[in-house]
mmCIF file of C-alpha atoms and ligand atoms in Angstrom:
data_model
loop_
_atom_site.group_PDB
_atom_site.id
_atom_site.type_symbol
_atom_site.label_atom_id
_atom_site.label_comp_id
_atom_site.label_asym_id
_atom_site.label_seq_id
_atom_site.Cartn_x
_atom_site.Cartn_y
_atom_site.Cartn_z
ATOM 1 C CA MET B 1 0.021 0.205 -0.054
ATOM 2 C CA GLY B 2 1.092 3.627 -0.729
ATOM 3 C CA MET B 3 3.996 2.322 -2.652
ATOM 4 C CA MET B 4 3.131 4.391 -5.572
ATOM 5 C CA LYS B 5 2.744 8.066 -6.140
ATOM 6 C CA HIS B 6 -0.268 7.945 -8.266
ATOM 7 C CA PRO B 7 -2.325 4.895 -8.078
ATOM 8 C CA GLY B 8 -4.208 3.287 -11.000
ATOM 9 C CA LYS B 9 -8.006 4.387 -10.620
ATOM 10 C CA GLY B 10 -10.359 2.003 -10.036
ATOM 11 C CA CYS B 11 -8.077 -1.327 -10.504
ATOM 12 C CA ASP B 12 -6.863 -1.783 -6.839
ATOM 13 C CA GLY B 13 -3.683 -1.923 -8.417
ATOM 14 C CA HIS B 14 -3.987 -5.011 -10.322
ATOM 15 C CA CYS B 15 -1.697 -5.854 -13.289
ATOM 16 C CA CYS B 16 -2.693 -5.149 -16.545
ATOM 17 C CA LEU B 17 0.719 -6.485 -18.039
ATOM 18 C CA LYS B 18 2.377 -9.451 -16.780
ATOM 19 C CA ILE B 19 5.435 -10.764 -18.060
ATOM 20 C CA GLU B 20 6.785 -14.074 -16.651
ATOM 21 C CA ASN B 21 10.254 -15.687 -17.799
ATOM 22 C CA LEU B 22 10.520 -14.049 -21.154
ATOM 23 C CA GLY B 23 13.380 -15.125 -23.013
ATOM 24 C CA VAL B 24 14.260 -14.199 -26.511
ATOM 25 C CA LYS B 25 17.004 -15.790 -28.901
ATOM 26 C CA ILE B 26 18.038 -14.630 -32.010
ATOM 27 C CA ASP B 27 20.098 -16.512 -34.055
ATOM 28 C CA GLY B 28 20.994 -18.674 -31.297
ATOM 29 C CA SER B 29 22.354 -16.115 -29.164
ATOM 30 C CA GLU B 30 20.465 -14.938 -26.099
ATOM 31 C CA ILE B 31 19.078 -11.716 -26.238
ATOM 32 C CA LEU B 32 16.775 -11.626 -23.274
ATOM 33 C CA HIS B 33 16.248 -14.478 -20.384
ATOM 34 C CA ASP B 34 14.013 -15.121 -17.459
ATOM 35 C CA VAL B 35 12.534 -11.433 -17.655
ATOM 36 C CA SER B 36 9.704 -11.140 -15.047
ATOM 37 C CA LEU B 37 7.984 -7.775 -14.933
ATOM 38 C CA HIS B 38 4.372 -6.878 -13.542
ATOM 39 C CA LEU B 39 2.567 -3.625 -14.797
ATOM 40 C CA HIS B 40 0.070 -2.025 -12.675
ATOM 41 C CA CYS B 41 -2.859 -0.109 -13.747
ATOM 42 C CA GLY B 42 -2.476 3.698 -13.954
ATOM 43 C CA GLU B 43 1.234 3.347 -13.237
ATOM 44 C CA ILE B 44 4.314 5.050 -15.562
ATOM 45 C CA VAL B 45 7.253 2.736 -15.480
ATOM 46 C CA ALA B 46 10.529 3.669 -16.962
ATOM 47 C CA LEU B 47 12.744 0.555 -18.862
ATOM 48 C CA ILE B 48 16.283 1.745 -18.620
ATOM 49 C CA GLY B 49 19.440 0.132 -19.779
ATOM 50 C CA PRO B 50 22.730 0.656 -21.622
ATOM 51 C CA ASN B 51 22.371 0.349 -25.780
ATOM 52 C CA GLY B 52 21.829 -3.133 -26.694
ATOM 53 C CA ALA B 53 20.255 -4.310 -23.225
ATOM 54 C CA GLY B 54 17.325 -5.543 -24.977
ATOM 55 C CA LYS B 55 14.821 -2.790 -24.457
ATOM 56 C CA SER B 56 13.443 -2.693 -27.678
ATOM 57 C CA THR B 57 13.232 -6.689 -28.217
ATOM 58 C CA MET B 58 11.336 -6.470 -24.691
ATOM 59 C CA ILE B 59 8.796 -3.847 -26.521
ATOM 60 C CA LYS B 60 8.523 -6.175 -29.537
ATOM 61 C CA SER B 61 7.791 -9.081 -27.821
ATOM 62 C CA ILE B 62 5.276 -7.309 -25.965
ATOM 63 C CA LEU B 63 3.524 -5.958 -29.270
ATOM 64 C CA GLY B 64 3.802 -9.911 -30.703
ATOM 65 C CA GLN B 65 6.342 -8.968 -33.127
ATOM 66 C CA MET B 66 8.994 -11.198 -31.607
ATOM 67 C CA GLU B 67 9.254 -14.977 -31.501
ATOM 68 C CA HIS B 68 10.057 -15.695 -27.530
ATOM 69 C CA SER B 69 9.517 -18.399 -24.938
ATOM 70 C CA GLY B 70 7.670 -17.417 -21.392
ATOM 71 C CA ALA B 71 4.297 -15.912 -21.226
ATOM 72 C CA ILE B 72 3.128 -12.204 -21.447
ATOM 73 C CA SER B 73 -0.428 -11.925 -20.597
ATOM 74 C CA PHE B 74 -2.780 -8.881 -20.871
ATOM 75 C CA GLN B 75 -5.744 -7.795 -18.487
ATOM 76 C CA PRO B 76 -7.747 -4.860 -19.917
ATOM 77 C CA ALA B 77 -8.023 -1.978 -16.986
ATOM 78 C CA GLY B 78 -10.950 -1.676 -15.095
ATOM 79 C CA GLY B 79 -11.758 -5.060 -15.851
ATOM 80 C CA ARG B 80 -13.415 -4.121 -19.211
ATOM 81 C CA SER B 81 -14.072 -7.302 -21.168
ATOM 82 C CA ARG B 82 -13.095 -6.208 -24.388
ATOM 83 C CA LYS B 83 -9.896 -6.610 -26.494
ATOM 84 C CA PHE B 84 -6.645 -5.366 -24.546
ATOM 85 C CA ARG B 85 -5.173 -2.543 -26.820
ATOM 86 C CA ILE B 86 -1.568 -1.552 -26.689
ATOM 87 C CA GLY B 87 -0.676 1.833 -28.082
ATOM 88 C CA TYR B 88 2.751 2.192 -29.165
ATOM 89 C CA VAL B 89 4.886 5.312 -30.018
ATOM 90 C CA PRO B 90 8.253 4.638 -32.319
ATOM 91 C CA GLN B 91 11.491 6.160 -31.967
ATOM 92 C CA SER B 92 10.973 9.409 -34.028
ATOM 93 C CA PRO B 93 10.535 8.000 -37.700
ATOM 94 C CA ASN B 94 12.229 9.884 -40.776
ATOM 95 C CA PHE B 95 9.790 11.662 -42.960
ATOM 96 C CA ASP B 96 10.852 13.332 -46.419
ATOM 97 C CA PRO B 97 11.076 16.789 -45.592
ATOM 98 C CA GLY B 98 9.439 17.380 -49.024
ATOM 99 C CA ASP B 99 6.572 14.755 -48.259
ATOM 100 C CA PRO B 100 3.440 16.204 -49.181
ATOM 101 C CA ILE B 101 1.404 14.568 -46.474
ATOM 102 C CA SER B 102 -0.155 16.698 -43.746
ATOM 103 C CA VAL B 103 -1.178 15.576 -40.178
ATOM 104 C CA LEU B 104 -4.668 15.467 -41.037
ATOM 105 C CA ASP B 105 -3.772 12.976 -44.210
ATOM 106 C CA LEU B 106 -1.484 11.034 -41.407
ATOM 107 C CA PHE B 107 -4.286 10.472 -39.213
ATOM 108 C CA SER B 108 -6.774 9.705 -41.988
ATOM 109 C CA LEU B 109 -4.466 7.173 -43.384
ATOM 110 C CA CYS B 110 -3.699 5.534 -40.246
ATOM 111 C CA THR B 111 -7.137 5.574 -38.300
ATOM 112 C CA GLN B 112 -9.583 5.128 -41.119
ATOM 113 C CA LYS B 113 -10.337 1.970 -42.475
ATOM 114 C CA ALA B 114 -11.406 2.940 -45.728
ATOM 115 C CA PRO B 115 -8.879 4.207 -48.222
ATOM 116 C CA VAL B 116 -8.742 8.307 -47.986
ATOM 117 C CA CYS B 117 -10.580 10.023 -50.333
ATOM 118 C CA PHE B 118 -9.073 13.228 -52.149
ATOM 119 C CA ARG B 119 -10.768 15.577 -49.785
ATOM 120 C CA VAL B 120 -10.919 14.768 -45.951
ATOM 121 C CA GLY B 121 -14.587 15.243 -44.393
ATOM 122 C CA LYS B 122 -15.622 17.754 -42.081
ATOM 123 C CA SER B 123 -16.425 15.460 -39.004
ATOM 124 C CA GLN B 124 -13.111 13.832 -40.198
ATOM 125 C CA ARG B 125 -11.386 17.038 -39.167
ATOM 126 C CA GLU B 126 -13.351 17.570 -36.459
ATOM 127 C CA THR B 127 -12.213 13.626 -35.052
ATOM 128 C CA VAL B 128 -8.561 14.464 -35.776
ATOM 129 C CA LEU B 129 -8.799 17.822 -33.840
ATOM 130 C CA SER B 130 -9.975 16.057 -31.090
ATOM 131 C CA CYS B 131 -7.085 13.573 -30.967
ATOM 132 C CA LEU B 132 -4.704 16.505 -31.256
ATOM 133 C CA ARG B 133 -6.244 18.237 -28.132
ATOM 134 C CA ASN B 134 -5.165 15.268 -26.201
ATOM 135 C CA VAL B 135 -1.538 16.266 -26.829
ATOM 136 C CA HIS B 136 -2.201 20.224 -27.292
ATOM 137 C CA GLY B 137 -1.524 20.017 -30.952
ATOM 138 C CA GLU B 138 -4.913 21.321 -32.568
ATOM 139 C CA GLY B 139 -2.274 23.481 -34.352
ATOM 140 C CA LEU B 140 -0.483 21.023 -36.198
ATOM 141 C CA ILE B 141 -3.424 19.452 -38.298
ATOM 142 C CA ASP B 142 -2.572 20.983 -41.452
ATOM 143 C CA LYS B 143 1.261 21.043 -41.264
ATOM 144 C CA LYS B 144 3.111 18.742 -43.722
ATOM 145 C CA VAL B 145 4.816 15.812 -41.598
ATOM 146 C CA GLY B 146 8.030 16.449 -43.042
ATOM 147 C CA ALA B 147 8.318 19.922 -41.754
ATOM 148 C CA LEU B 148 7.356 18.897 -38.024
ATOM 149 C CA SER B 149 10.250 19.477 -35.289
ATOM 150 C CA GLY B 150 11.092 16.375 -33.332
ATOM 151 C CA GLY B 151 8.872 17.269 -30.591
ATOM 152 C CA GLU B 152 6.112 17.987 -32.578
ATOM 153 C CA LEU B 153 6.273 15.011 -34.614
ATOM 154 C CA GLN B 154 6.246 12.658 -30.987
ATOM 155 C CA ARG B 155 3.046 14.989 -30.141
ATOM 156 C CA VAL B 156 1.555 13.764 -33.193
ATOM 157 C CA LEU B 157 2.505 10.161 -32.973
ATOM 158 C CA LEU B 158 1.525 10.178 -29.256
ATOM 159 C CA ALA B 159 -1.913 11.426 -30.279
ATOM 160 C CA LEU B 160 -2.100 8.817 -33.047
ATOM 161 C CA ALA B 161 -1.388 6.381 -30.450
ATOM 162 C CA LEU B 162 -4.187 7.017 -28.253
ATOM 163 C CA GLU B 163 -6.822 6.629 -30.798
ATOM 164 C CA PRO B 164 -8.602 4.402 -29.723
ATOM 165 C CA VAL B 165 -7.356 5.154 -26.151
ATOM 166 C CA PRO B 166 -5.082 2.110 -25.240
ATOM 167 C CA ASP B 167 -4.977 0.239 -21.923
ATOM 168 C CA ILE B 168 -1.283 -0.005 -22.183
ATOM 169 C CA LEU B 169 0.810 3.024 -23.873
ATOM 170 C CA ILE B 170 4.283 1.891 -24.953
ATOM 171 C CA LEU B 171 7.215 4.428 -26.274
ATOM 172 C CA ASP B 172 10.141 3.288 -26.984
ATOM 173 C CA GLU B 173 12.870 6.218 -26.320
ATOM 174 C CA PRO B 174 10.829 9.074 -27.480
ATOM 175 C CA MET B 175 12.984 11.778 -26.519
ATOM 176 C CA SER B 176 15.794 11.001 -28.720
ATOM 177 C CA GLY B 177 16.054 13.832 -30.928
ATOM 178 C CA VAL B 178 13.890 16.141 -28.545
ATOM 179 C CA ASP B 179 15.660 19.157 -26.544
ATOM 180 C CA VAL B 180 15.175 19.413 -22.697
ATOM 181 C CA GLU B 181 12.123 21.782 -22.726
ATOM 182 C CA GLY B 182 10.768 19.374 -25.088
ATOM 183 C CA MET B 183 10.887 15.968 -23.120
ATOM 184 C CA GLN B 184 9.565 18.238 -20.093
ATOM 185 C CA THR B 185 6.578 18.857 -22.293
ATOM 186 C CA LEU B 186 6.426 15.325 -23.292
ATOM 187 C CA MET B 187 6.683 14.466 -19.900
ATOM 188 C CA THR B 188 3.818 16.512 -18.383
ATOM 189 C CA MET B 189 1.408 15.560 -21.104
ATOM 190 C CA LEU B 190 2.289 11.570 -20.180
ATOM 191 C CA ASP B 191 1.396 12.702 -16.764
ATOM 192 C CA GLU B 192 -2.004 14.041 -17.826
ATOM 193 C CA ILE B 193 -2.806 11.622 -20.094
ATOM 194 C CA ARG B 194 -2.347 8.943 -17.498
ATOM 195 C CA ARG B 195 -4.815 11.132 -15.160
ATOM 196 C CA ASN B 196 -7.364 11.657 -17.911
ATOM 197 C CA PHE B 197 -7.447 8.066 -19.276
ATOM 198 C CA ASP B 198 -7.235 4.831 -17.615
ATOM 199 C CA LEU B 199 -4.124 3.607 -18.758
ATOM 200 C CA SER B 200 -0.402 2.256 -17.849
ATOM 201 C CA ILE B 201 2.419 4.016 -19.535
ATOM 202 C CA LEU B 202 5.588 1.745 -20.025
ATOM 203 C CA MET B 203 8.531 3.902 -21.970
ATOM 204 C CA VAL B 204 11.863 3.538 -22.842
ATOM 205 C CA THR B 205 14.373 6.224 -21.858
ATOM 206 C CA HIS B 206 18.020 7.399 -21.459
ATOM 207 C CA ASP B 207 17.001 10.323 -19.726
ATOM 208 C CA PHE B 208 17.255 9.753 -16.167
ATOM 209 C CA SER B 209 16.975 13.183 -14.662
ATOM 210 C CA MET B 210 12.981 12.984 -15.644
ATOM 211 C CA LEU B 211 12.645 9.762 -13.862
ATOM 212 C CA SER B 212 12.292 10.833 -10.115
ATOM 213 C CA ARG B 213 9.608 13.772 -11.509
ATOM 214 C CA PHE B 214 7.439 11.856 -13.524
ATOM 215 C CA VAL B 215 8.201 8.129 -13.243
ATOM 216 C CA ASP B 216 6.238 5.529 -10.406
ATOM 217 C CA ARG B 217 9.070 2.884 -11.074
ATOM 218 C CA ALA B 218 12.141 2.289 -12.864
ATOM 219 C CA VAL B 219 13.004 -1.121 -14.286
ATOM 220 C CA LEU B 220 16.723 -1.459 -15.263
ATOM 221 C CA LEU B 221 17.188 -4.336 -17.795
ATOM 222 C CA LYS B 222 20.377 -5.983 -19.466
ATOM 223 C CA GLU B 223 19.554 -9.008 -20.696
ATOM 224 C CA THR B 224 17.562 -9.722 -17.844
ATOM 225 C CA VAL B 225 16.082 -7.444 -15.093
ATOM 226 C CA LEU B 226 18.891 -6.627 -13.202
ATOM 227 C CA THR B 227 16.929 -4.372 -10.523
ATOM 228 C CA GLN B 228 13.758 -2.501 -10.114
ATOM 229 C CA GLY B 229 12.141 0.136 -7.924
ATOM 230 C CA THR B 230 11.553 3.536 -7.089
ATOM 231 C CA PRO B 231 13.929 5.821 -9.602
ATOM 232 C CA GLU B 232 15.659 6.940 -6.403
ATOM 233 C CA GLU B 233 16.613 3.298 -5.396
ATOM 234 C CA VAL B 234 17.482 2.145 -9.132
ATOM 235 C CA LEU B 235 19.571 4.867 -10.040
ATOM 236 C CA ALA B 236 21.367 4.772 -6.658
ATOM 237 C CA SER B 237 21.828 0.846 -7.074
ATOM 238 C CA LYS B 238 25.047 -1.116 -7.343
ATOM 239 C CA GLU B 239 23.489 -2.889 -10.312
ATOM 240 C CA PHE B 240 22.699 0.705 -11.925
ATOM 241 C CA ARG B 241 26.521 1.686 -11.807
ATOM 242 C CA ALA B 242 27.876 -1.549 -12.931
ATOM 243 C CA ALA B 243 25.492 -1.557 -16.094
ATOM 244 C CA PHE B 244 26.445 2.028 -16.684
ATOM 245 C CA GLN B 245 30.131 1.026 -15.952
ATOM 246 C CA MET B 246 30.199 4.052 -13.726
ATOM 247 C CA GLY B 247 33.138 4.341 -12.068
ATOM 248 C CA GLY B 248 34.703 6.323 -8.988
ATOM 249 C CA GLY B 249 32.425 9.603 -9.215
ATOM 250 C CA GLN B 250 32.716 9.531 -13.069
ATOM 251 C CA GLU B 251 29.466 11.295 -14.575
ATOM 252 C CA THR B 252 27.917 10.540 -17.951
HETATM 253 P P1 LIG D 1 18.220 -1.713 -26.815
HETATM 254 O O1 LIG D 1 16.956 -1.353 -27.424
HETATM 255 O O2 LIG D 1 18.260 -1.882 -25.133
HETATM 256 O O3 LIG D 1 19.381 -0.740 -27.228
HETATM 257 P P2 LIG D 1 18.028 -4.242 -28.427
HETATM 258 O O4 LIG D 1 16.595 -4.981 -27.712
HETATM 259 O O5 LIG D 1 17.621 -3.314 -29.792
HETATM 260 O O6 LIG D 1 18.591 -3.460 -27.506
HETATM 261 O O7 LIG D 1 18.986 -5.136 -28.954
HETATM 262 C C1 LIG D 1 19.501 -6.150 -28.216
HETATM 263 C C2 LIG D 1 20.494 -6.856 -28.695
HETATM 264 O O8 LIG D 1 19.880 -7.902 -29.475
HETATM 265 C C3 LIG D 1 21.691 -6.082 -29.308
HETATM 266 O O9 LIG D 1 22.849 -7.281 -29.290
HETATM 267 C C4 LIG D 1 21.209 -6.209 -31.046
HETATM 268 O O10 LIG D 1 22.407 -6.200 -31.807
HETATM 269 C C5 LIG D 1 20.408 -7.443 -31.071
HETATM 270 N N1 LIG D 1 19.336 -7.566 -31.739
HETATM 271 C C6 LIG D 1 18.161 -6.883 -32.199
HETATM 272 N N2 LIG D 1 17.614 -7.279 -32.897
HETATM 273 C C7 LIG D 1 18.090 -7.985 -33.656
HETATM 274 C C8 LIG D 1 18.122 -8.766 -34.918
HETATM 275 N N3 LIG D 1 16.694 -8.514 -35.657
HETATM 276 N N4 LIG D 1 18.800 -9.395 -35.329
HETATM 277 C C9 LIG D 1 20.037 -10.154 -34.356
HETATM 278 N N5 LIG D 1 20.222 -9.114 -33.409
HETATM 279 C C10 LIG D 1 19.222 -8.351 -33.012
HETATM 280 MG MG1 LIG D 2 16.237 0.139 -28.254
#
């Protein structure tokens, strides 16, 4: 009791994602082994670890894109009996600066089942605007995707991942290529989203300075879970120092 800064609403701390003894082998070499992790409703959890630790591999396993051993199970938030939804925000994809596609077009392409017609209807525009409102991005609707800044693109991708609202939102290094101010904005937005919607957030990040302020729990991964706990506990752990090879007082 009372361990989480912001306990999830209505879920009594139930797990919505349970990973048990996850293992991944690629071409005979072991990438992940014995990874066990529970994600509770309403939590924001940071997945940290050095490059090549297997963070993205773990995310791909959760997304069902990676062959693995062990069990990954999902429980919809609030005991809802519908299909479990995962929202995913990738590392910044590159759009050609000359790409004529607008944010509105991108949304229409991604969220409509029917092919996009030459003119996007008025009601569709309203729908996209309301999605963008979740990330304070209404003003981006007519911008070309290739002309967006790193931070703006992340917000658009985040808005897309929230349509429809998922049970878990997963972000894999969403801050790479985003400046300090952009990171603050993104983290504040994630906190707001977590409060407004009944979802959990799992994010891969290298920005340790944000952890204490915004994250309930940190999980240190390097082939397996080396340690987990509050951000303060994990950042002060000997496992953290060893994983990032920080010697006597060295700061990186
Ligand atoms: P992280 O996201 O923590 O930086 P990754 O999950 O991307 O790490 O990669 C973990 C390890 O698995 C790395 O050593 C990487 O080279 C290897 N790996 C990942 N995907 C593949 C693949 N498709 N084929 C071969 N090796 C891979
Ligand atoms: Mg990665």
